[in-house]
mmCIF file of C-alpha atoms in Angstrom:
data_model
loop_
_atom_site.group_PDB
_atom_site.id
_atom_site.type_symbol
_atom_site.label_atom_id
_atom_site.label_comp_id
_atom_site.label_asym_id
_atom_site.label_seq_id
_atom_site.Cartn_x
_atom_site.Cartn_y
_atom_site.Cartn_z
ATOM 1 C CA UNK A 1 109.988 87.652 70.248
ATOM 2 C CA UNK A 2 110.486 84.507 68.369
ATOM 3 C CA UNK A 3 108.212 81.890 67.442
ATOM 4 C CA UNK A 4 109.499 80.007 70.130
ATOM 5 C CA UNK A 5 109.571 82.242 72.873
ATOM 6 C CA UNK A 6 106.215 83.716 72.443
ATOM 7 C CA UNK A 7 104.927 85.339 75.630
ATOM 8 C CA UNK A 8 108.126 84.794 77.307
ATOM 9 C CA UNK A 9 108.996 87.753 79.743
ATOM 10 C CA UNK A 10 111.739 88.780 82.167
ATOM 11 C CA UNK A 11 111.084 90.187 85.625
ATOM 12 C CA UNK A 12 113.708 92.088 86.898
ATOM 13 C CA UNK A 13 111.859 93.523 89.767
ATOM 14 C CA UNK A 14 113.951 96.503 91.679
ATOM 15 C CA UNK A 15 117.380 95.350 89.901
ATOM 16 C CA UNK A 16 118.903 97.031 86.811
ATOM 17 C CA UNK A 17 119.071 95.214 83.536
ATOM 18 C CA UNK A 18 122.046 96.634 81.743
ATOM 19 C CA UNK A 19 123.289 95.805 77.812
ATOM 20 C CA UNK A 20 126.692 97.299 77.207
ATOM 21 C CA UNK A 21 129.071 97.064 74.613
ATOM 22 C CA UNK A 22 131.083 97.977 71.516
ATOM 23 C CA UNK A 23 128.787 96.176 68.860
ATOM 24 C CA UNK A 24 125.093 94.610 70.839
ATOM 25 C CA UNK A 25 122.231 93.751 68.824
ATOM 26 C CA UNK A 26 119.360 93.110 71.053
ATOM 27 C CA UNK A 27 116.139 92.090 70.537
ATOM 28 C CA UNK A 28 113.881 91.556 74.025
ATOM 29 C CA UNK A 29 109.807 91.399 74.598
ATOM 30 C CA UNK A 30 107.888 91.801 78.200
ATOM 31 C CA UNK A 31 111.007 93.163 80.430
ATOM 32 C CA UNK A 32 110.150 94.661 83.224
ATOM 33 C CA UNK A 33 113.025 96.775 85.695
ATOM 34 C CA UNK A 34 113.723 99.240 87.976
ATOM 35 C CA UNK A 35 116.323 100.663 85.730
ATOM 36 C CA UNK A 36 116.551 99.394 82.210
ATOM 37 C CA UNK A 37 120.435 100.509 81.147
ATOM 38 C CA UNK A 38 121.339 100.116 76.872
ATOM 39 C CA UNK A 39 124.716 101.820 76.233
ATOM 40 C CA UNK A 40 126.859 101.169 73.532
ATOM 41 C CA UNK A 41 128.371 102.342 70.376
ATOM 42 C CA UNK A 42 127.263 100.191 67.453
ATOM 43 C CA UNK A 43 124.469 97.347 66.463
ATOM 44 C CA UNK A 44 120.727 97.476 67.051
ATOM 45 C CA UNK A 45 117.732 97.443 69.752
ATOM 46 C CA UNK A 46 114.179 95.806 69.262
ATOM 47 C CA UNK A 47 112.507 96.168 72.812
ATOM 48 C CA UNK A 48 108.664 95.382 73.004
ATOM 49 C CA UNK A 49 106.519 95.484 75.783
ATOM 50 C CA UNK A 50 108.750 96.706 78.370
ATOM 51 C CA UNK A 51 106.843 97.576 81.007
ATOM 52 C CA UNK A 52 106.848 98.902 84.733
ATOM 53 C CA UNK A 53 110.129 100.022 84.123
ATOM 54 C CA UNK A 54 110.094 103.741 85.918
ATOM 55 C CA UNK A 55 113.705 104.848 84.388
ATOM 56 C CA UNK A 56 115.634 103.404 81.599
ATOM 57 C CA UNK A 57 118.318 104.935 79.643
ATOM 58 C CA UNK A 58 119.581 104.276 75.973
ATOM 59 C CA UNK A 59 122.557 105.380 74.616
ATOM 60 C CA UNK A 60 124.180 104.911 71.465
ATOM 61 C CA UNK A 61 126.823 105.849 68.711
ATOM 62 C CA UNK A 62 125.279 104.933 65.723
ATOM 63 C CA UNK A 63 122.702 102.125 66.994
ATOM 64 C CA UNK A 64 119.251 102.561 65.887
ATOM 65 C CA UNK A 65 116.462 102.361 69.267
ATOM 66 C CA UNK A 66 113.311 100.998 68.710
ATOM 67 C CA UNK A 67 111.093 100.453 72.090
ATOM 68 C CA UNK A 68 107.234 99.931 72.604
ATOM 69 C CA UNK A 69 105.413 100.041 75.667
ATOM 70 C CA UNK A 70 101.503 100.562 76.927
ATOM 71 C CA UNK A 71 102.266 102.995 79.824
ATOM 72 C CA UNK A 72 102.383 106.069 79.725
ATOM 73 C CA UNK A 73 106.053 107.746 79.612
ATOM 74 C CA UNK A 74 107.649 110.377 79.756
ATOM 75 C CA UNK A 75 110.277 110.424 77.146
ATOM 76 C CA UNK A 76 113.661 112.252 76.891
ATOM 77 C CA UNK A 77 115.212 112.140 73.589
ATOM 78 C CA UNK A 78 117.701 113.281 71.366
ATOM 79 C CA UNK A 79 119.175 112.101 68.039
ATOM 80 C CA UNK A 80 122.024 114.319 67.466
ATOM 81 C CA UNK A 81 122.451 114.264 63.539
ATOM 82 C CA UNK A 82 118.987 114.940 62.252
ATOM 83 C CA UNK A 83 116.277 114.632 64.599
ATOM 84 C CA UNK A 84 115.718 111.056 63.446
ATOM 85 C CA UNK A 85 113.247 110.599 66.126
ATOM 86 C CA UNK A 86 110.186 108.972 65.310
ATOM 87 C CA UNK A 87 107.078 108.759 68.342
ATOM 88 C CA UNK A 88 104.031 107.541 68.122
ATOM 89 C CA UNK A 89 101.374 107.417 70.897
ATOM 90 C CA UNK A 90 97.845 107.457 71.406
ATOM 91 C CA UNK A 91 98.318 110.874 72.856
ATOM 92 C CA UNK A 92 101.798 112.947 72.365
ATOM 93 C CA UNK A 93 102.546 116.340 73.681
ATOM 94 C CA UNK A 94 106.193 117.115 72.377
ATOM 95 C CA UNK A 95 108.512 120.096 73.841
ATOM 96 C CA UNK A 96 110.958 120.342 71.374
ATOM 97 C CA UNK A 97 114.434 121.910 71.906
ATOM 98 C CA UNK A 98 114.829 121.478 68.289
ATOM 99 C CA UNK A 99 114.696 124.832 66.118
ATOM 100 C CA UNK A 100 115.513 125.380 62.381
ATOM 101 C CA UNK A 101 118.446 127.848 61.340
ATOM 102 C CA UNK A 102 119.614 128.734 57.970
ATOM 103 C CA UNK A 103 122.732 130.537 56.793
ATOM 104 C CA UNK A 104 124.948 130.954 53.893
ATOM 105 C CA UNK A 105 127.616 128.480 53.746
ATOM 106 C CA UNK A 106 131.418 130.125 53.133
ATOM 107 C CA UNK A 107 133.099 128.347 50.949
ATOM 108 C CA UNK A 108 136.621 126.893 50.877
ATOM 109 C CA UNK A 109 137.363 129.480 49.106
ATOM 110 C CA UNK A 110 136.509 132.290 51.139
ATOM 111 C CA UNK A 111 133.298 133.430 49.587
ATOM 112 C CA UNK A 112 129.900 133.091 51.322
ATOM 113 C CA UNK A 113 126.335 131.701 49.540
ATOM 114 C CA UNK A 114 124.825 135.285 50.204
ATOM 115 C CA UNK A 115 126.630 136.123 46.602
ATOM 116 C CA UNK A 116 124.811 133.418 44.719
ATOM 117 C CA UNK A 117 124.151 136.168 42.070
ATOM 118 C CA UNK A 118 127.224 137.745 41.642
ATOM 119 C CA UNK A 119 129.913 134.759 42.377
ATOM 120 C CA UNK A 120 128.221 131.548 42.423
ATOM 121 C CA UNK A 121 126.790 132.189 39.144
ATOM 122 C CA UNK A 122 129.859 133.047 37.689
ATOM 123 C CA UNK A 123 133.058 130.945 39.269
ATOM 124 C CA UNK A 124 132.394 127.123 38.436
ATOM 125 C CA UNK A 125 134.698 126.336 41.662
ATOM 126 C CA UNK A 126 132.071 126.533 44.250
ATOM 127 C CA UNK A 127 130.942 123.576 42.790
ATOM 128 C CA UNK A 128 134.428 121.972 41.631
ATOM 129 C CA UNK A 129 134.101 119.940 44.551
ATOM 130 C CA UNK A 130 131.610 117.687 42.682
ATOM 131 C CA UNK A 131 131.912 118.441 39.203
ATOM 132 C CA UNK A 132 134.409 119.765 36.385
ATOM 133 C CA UNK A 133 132.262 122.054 34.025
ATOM 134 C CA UNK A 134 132.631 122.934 30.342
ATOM 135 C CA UNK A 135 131.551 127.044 29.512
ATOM 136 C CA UNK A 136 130.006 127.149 26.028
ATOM 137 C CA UNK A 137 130.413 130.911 25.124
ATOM 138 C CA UNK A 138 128.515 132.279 22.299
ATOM 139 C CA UNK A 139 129.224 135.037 20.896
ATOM 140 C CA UNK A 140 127.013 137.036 18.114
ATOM 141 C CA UNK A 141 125.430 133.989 17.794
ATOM 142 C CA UNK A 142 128.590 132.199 16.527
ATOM 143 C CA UNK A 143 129.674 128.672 19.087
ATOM 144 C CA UNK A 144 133.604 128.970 19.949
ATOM 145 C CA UNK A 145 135.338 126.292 18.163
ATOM 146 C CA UNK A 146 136.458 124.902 21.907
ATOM 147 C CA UNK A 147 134.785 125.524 24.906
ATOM 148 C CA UNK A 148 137.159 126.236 27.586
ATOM 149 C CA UNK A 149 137.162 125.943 31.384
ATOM 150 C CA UNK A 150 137.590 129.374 32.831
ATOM 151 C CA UNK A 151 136.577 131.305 35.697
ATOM 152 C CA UNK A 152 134.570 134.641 35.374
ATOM 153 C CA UNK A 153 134.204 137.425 36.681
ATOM 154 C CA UNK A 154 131.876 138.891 34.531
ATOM 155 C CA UNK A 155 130.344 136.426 31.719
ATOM 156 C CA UNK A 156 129.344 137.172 28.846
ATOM 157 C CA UNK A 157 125.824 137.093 27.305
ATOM 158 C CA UNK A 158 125.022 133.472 26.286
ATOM 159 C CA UNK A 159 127.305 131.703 28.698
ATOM 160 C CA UNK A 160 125.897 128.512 29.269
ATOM 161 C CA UNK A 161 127.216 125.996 32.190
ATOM 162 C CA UNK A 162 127.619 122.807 30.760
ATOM 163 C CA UNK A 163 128.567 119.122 32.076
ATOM 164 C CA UNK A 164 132.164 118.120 31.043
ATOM 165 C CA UNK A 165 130.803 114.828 30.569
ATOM 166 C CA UNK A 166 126.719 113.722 29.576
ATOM 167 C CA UNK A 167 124.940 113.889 31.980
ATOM 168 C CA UNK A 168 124.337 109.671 32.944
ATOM 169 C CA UNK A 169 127.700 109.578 33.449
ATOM 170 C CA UNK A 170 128.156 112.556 36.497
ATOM 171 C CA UNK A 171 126.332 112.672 39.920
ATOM 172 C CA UNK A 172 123.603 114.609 39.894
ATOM 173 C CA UNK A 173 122.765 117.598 41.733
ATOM 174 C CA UNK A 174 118.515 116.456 42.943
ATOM 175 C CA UNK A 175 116.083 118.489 40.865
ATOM 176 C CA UNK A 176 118.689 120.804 39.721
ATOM 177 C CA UNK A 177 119.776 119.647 36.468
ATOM 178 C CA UNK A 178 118.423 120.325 32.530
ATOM 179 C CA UNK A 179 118.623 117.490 31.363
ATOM 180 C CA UNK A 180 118.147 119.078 27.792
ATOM 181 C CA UNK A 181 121.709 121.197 28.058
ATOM 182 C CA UNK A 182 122.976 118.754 30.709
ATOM 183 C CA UNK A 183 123.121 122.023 32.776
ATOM 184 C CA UNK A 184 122.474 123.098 35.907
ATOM 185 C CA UNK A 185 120.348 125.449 37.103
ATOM 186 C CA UNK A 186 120.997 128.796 38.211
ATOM 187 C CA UNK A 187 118.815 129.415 41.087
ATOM 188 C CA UNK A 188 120.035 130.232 44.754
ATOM 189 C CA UNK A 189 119.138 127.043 46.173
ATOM 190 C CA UNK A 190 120.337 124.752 43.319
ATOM 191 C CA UNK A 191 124.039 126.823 43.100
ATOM 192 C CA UNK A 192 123.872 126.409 47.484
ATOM 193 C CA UNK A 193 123.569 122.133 47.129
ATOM 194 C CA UNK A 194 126.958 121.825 46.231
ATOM 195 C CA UNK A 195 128.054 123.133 49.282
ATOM 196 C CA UNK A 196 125.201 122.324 52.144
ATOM 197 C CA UNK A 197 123.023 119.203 50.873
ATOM 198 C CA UNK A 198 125.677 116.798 49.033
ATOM 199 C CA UNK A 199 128.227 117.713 51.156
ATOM 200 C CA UNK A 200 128.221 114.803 54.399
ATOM 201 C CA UNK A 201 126.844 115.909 57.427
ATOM 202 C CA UNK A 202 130.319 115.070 59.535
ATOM 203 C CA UNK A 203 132.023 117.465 56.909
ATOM 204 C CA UNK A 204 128.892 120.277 57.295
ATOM 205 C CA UNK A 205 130.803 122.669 59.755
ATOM 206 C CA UNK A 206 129.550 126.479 60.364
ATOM 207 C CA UNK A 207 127.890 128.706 62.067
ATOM 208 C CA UNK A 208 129.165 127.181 64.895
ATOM 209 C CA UNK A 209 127.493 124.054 64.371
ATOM 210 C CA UNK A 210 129.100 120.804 62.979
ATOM 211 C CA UNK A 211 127.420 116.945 62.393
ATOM 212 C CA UNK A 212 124.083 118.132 60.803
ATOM 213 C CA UNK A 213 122.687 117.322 57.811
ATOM 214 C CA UNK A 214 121.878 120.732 55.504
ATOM 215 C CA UNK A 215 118.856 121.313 53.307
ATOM 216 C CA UNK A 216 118.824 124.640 50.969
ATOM 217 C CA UNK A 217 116.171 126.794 51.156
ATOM 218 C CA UNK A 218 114.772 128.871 48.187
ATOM 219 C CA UNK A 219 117.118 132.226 48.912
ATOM 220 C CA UNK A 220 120.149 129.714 48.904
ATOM 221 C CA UNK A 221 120.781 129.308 52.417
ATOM 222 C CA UNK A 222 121.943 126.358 54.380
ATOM 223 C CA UNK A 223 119.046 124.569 56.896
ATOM 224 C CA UNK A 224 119.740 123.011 59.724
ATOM 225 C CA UNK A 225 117.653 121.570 62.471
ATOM 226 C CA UNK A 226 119.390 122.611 65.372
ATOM 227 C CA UNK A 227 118.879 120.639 69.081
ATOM 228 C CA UNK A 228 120.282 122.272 72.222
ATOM 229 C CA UNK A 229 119.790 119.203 74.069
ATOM 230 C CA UNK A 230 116.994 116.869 74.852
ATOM 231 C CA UNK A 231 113.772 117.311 73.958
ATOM 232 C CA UNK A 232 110.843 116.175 75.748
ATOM 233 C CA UNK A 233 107.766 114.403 74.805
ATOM 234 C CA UNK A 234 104.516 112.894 77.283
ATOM 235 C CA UNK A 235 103.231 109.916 75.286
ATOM 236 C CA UNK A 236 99.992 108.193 76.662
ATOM 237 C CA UNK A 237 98.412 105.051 75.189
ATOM 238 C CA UNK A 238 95.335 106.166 75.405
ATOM 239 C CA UNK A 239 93.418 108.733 72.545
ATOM 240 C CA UNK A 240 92.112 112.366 73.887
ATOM 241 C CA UNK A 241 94.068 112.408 77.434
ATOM 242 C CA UNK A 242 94.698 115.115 79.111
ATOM 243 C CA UNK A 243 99.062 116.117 80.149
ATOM 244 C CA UNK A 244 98.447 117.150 83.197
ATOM 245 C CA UNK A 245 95.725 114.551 85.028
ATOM 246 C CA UNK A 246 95.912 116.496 88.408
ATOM 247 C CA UNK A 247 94.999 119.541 86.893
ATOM 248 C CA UNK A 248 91.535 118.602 85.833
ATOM 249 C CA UNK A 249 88.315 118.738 88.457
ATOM 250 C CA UNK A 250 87.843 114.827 88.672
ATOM 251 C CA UNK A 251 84.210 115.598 88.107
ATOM 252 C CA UNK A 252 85.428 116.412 84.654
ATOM 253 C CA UNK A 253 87.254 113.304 83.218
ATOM 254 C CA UNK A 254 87.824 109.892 84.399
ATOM 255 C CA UNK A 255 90.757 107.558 83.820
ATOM 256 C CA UNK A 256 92.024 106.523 81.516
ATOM 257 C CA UNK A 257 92.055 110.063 79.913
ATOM 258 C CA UNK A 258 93.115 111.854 83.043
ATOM 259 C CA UNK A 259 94.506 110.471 86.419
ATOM 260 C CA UNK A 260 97.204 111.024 89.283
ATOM 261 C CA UNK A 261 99.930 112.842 86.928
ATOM 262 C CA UNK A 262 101.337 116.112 85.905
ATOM 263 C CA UNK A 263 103.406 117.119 82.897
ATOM 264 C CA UNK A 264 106.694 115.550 82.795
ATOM 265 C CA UNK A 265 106.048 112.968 85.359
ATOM 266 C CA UNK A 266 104.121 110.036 83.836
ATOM 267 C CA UNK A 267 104.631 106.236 84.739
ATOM 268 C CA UNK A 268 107.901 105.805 83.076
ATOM 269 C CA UNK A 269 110.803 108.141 82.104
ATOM 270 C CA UNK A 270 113.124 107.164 79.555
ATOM 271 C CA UNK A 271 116.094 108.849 78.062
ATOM 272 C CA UNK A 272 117.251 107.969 74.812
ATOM 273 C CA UNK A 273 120.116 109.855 72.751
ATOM 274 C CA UNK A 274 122.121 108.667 70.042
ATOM 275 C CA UNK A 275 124.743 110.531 67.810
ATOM 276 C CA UNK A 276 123.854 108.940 64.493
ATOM 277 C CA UNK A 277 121.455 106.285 65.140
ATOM 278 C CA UNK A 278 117.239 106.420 64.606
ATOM 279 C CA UNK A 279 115.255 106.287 67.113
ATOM 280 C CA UNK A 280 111.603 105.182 68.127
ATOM 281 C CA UNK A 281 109.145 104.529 71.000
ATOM 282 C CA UNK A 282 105.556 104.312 70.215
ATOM 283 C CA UNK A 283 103.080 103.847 73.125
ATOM 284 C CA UNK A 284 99.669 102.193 72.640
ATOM 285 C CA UNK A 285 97.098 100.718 74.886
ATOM 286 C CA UNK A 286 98.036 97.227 72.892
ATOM 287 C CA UNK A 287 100.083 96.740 69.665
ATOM 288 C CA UNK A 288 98.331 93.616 68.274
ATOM 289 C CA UNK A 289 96.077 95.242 65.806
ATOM 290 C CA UNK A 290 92.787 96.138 68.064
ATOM 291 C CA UNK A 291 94.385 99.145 68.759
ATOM 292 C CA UNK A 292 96.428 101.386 67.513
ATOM 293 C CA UNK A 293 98.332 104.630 68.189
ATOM 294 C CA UNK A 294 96.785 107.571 67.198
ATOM 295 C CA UNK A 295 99.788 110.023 66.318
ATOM 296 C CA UNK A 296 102.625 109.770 64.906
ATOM 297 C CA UNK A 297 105.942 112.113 64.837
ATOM 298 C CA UNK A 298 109.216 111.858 62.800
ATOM 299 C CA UNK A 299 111.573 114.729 63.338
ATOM 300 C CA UNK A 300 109.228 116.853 65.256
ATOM 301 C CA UNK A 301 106.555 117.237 62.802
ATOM 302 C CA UNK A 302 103.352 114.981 62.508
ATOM 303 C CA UNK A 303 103.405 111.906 60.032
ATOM 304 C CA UNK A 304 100.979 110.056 58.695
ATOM 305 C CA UNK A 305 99.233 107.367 60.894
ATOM 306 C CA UNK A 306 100.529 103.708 60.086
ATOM 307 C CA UNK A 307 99.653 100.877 62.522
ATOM 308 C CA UNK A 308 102.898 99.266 63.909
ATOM 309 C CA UNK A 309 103.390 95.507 62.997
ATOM 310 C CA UNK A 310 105.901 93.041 63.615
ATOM 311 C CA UNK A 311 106.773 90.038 61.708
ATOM 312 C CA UNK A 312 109.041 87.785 63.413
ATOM 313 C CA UNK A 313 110.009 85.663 60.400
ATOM 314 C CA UNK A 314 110.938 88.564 58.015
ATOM 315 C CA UNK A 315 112.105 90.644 61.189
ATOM 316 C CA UNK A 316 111.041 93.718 59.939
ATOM 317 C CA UNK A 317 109.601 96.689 62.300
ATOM 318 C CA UNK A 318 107.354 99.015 60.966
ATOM 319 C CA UNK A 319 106.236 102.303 63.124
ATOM 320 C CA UNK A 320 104.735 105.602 62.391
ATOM 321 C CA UNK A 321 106.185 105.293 58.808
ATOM 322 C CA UNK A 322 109.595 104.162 59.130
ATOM 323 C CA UNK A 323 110.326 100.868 57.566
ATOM 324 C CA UNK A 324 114.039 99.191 59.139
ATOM 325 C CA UNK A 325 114.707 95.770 58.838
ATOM 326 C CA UNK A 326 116.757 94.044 61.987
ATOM 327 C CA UNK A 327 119.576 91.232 61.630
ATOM 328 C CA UNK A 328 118.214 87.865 62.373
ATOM 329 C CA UNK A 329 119.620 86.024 65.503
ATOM 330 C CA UNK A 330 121.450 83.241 64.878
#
């Protein structure tokens, strides 16, 4: 891993390698183990190259997982907030137990998003959460000497939400605000951020479901990705194989494209879940530039190819996309 250390590996044979703690950065290249074992609640894992390694299990709090490897595995994960899950592989075939659900969000004060036309539009406290809001009410034409805050019921014609301050000097609601008027807009999904996209995903609780990041859709409804437990993905180094090698006449393929395995039970099987924390595994016949993994996934939906790289004096990672700079070892 470092400069020093360069093709330095650790052969655990049949034994289990195990990293537990409260707080364990780790950062380990060409480890090999019956059962590889990460479980912990904060810090940070690098692990390259591990290989031969039939079961291994990482578990964290809020620790981001990054691990590489050039068999192919069978890989369990989970990322609890958002589906920060990020694979790449020469060949990936993903089961997801992830699905999408959207809802209107009731409000604290006992009104639901479905009225975005008839309540949101009218009673400045849905969003009094974030902001304190001016009315300017015209009237024949004629500007009230003051504008006053007031809740409507029924607003006149002209009533234009304004910013009790300008607006550099007040969060901003993304893509949602005139910047002419310093207003906001009146659309479903801008009047439903206030209450699903700025509000923090610990703090996000309905439906049942609490601890997920929201995203508004057009109608003004509340997104979530949704995971009812692990999903499942088959990553193989190698471009064009096959998920199921036994299934396939052997007159038909040769290895390394198909071979001795079915769906679900590859070389390796790893299980990585993490409450907060990103994770990654990217399997490639070799990771030092002559080849390079083929496709890429990050939250269940194909990304944009980037070839992984490694740079031990900057110690930054860089797979299928996702940029994440590690703490130097002291």
């Amino acid at each position: 891993m470092d400069d020093d250390t360069r093709n330095f590996g650790l052969e655990f044979g049949a034994n289990e390698f195990r990293m537990t703690g409260k707080n364990l950065v780790a950062r380990i290249e060409n480890v090999s183990a019956k059962h590889i074992k990460y479980d912990v609640t904060s810090g940070s894992l690098l692990a390259t190259d591990v290989t031969f390694t039939p079961f291994a299990t990482f578990n964290s709090f809020d620790a981001d997982m990054t691990v590489t490897t050039d068999k192919a595995t069978t890989v369990h994960y989970w990322q609890k907030s958002d589906n920060l899950a990020c694979l790449s592989a020469g060949t990936a075939y993903i089961d997801s137990a992830c699905t999408t659900q959207c809802g209107f969000v009731t409000s604290k004060y006992g009104a639901s998003a479905s009225d975005t036309e008839s309540k949101l539009a009218t009673d400045f406290r849905f969003l009094d959460r974030y902001y304190r809001r001016y009315f300017d009410k015209s009237l024949n034409g004629q500007e009230a000497a003051n504008a006053t805050v007031v809740a409507l019921t029924s607003p006149p014609a002209g009533v234009t939400r304004r910013l009790l301050q300008t607006c550099a000097q007040v969060p901003e609601v993304p893509g949602c605000i005139d910047y002419t008027s310093c207003s906001l807009l009146q659309t479903p999904k801008c009047l439903c951020k206030s209450s699903c996209d700025l509000v923090p995903p610990a703090e996000l609780d309905f439906d049942g479901y609490s601890g997920i990041r929201g995203t508004c859709d057009d109608e003004g409804k509340c997104c979530r990705l949704v995971c009812g437990g692990h999903s499942r993905a088959d990553l193989f180094p190698h471009p064009g194989t096959v998920r199921c090698g036994l299934c396939v006449p052997q007159d038909a393929c040769s290895p390394p494209t198909c071979g001795a395995w079915t769906a679900g039970n590859l070389e390796q099987e790893w299980w990585l879940t993490s409450k907060t924390g990103q994770i990654s595994v990217s399997v490639a016949a070799d990771l030092g530039g002559r080849s390079s993994p083929e496709q890429h996934y990050y939250r269940g939906e194909p990304t944009q190819p980037i070839t992984p790289s490694f740079d031990s004096d900057q110690k930054v990672l860089t797979v299928a996309g996702l940029r994440q700079k590690l703490p130097q070892m002291k």
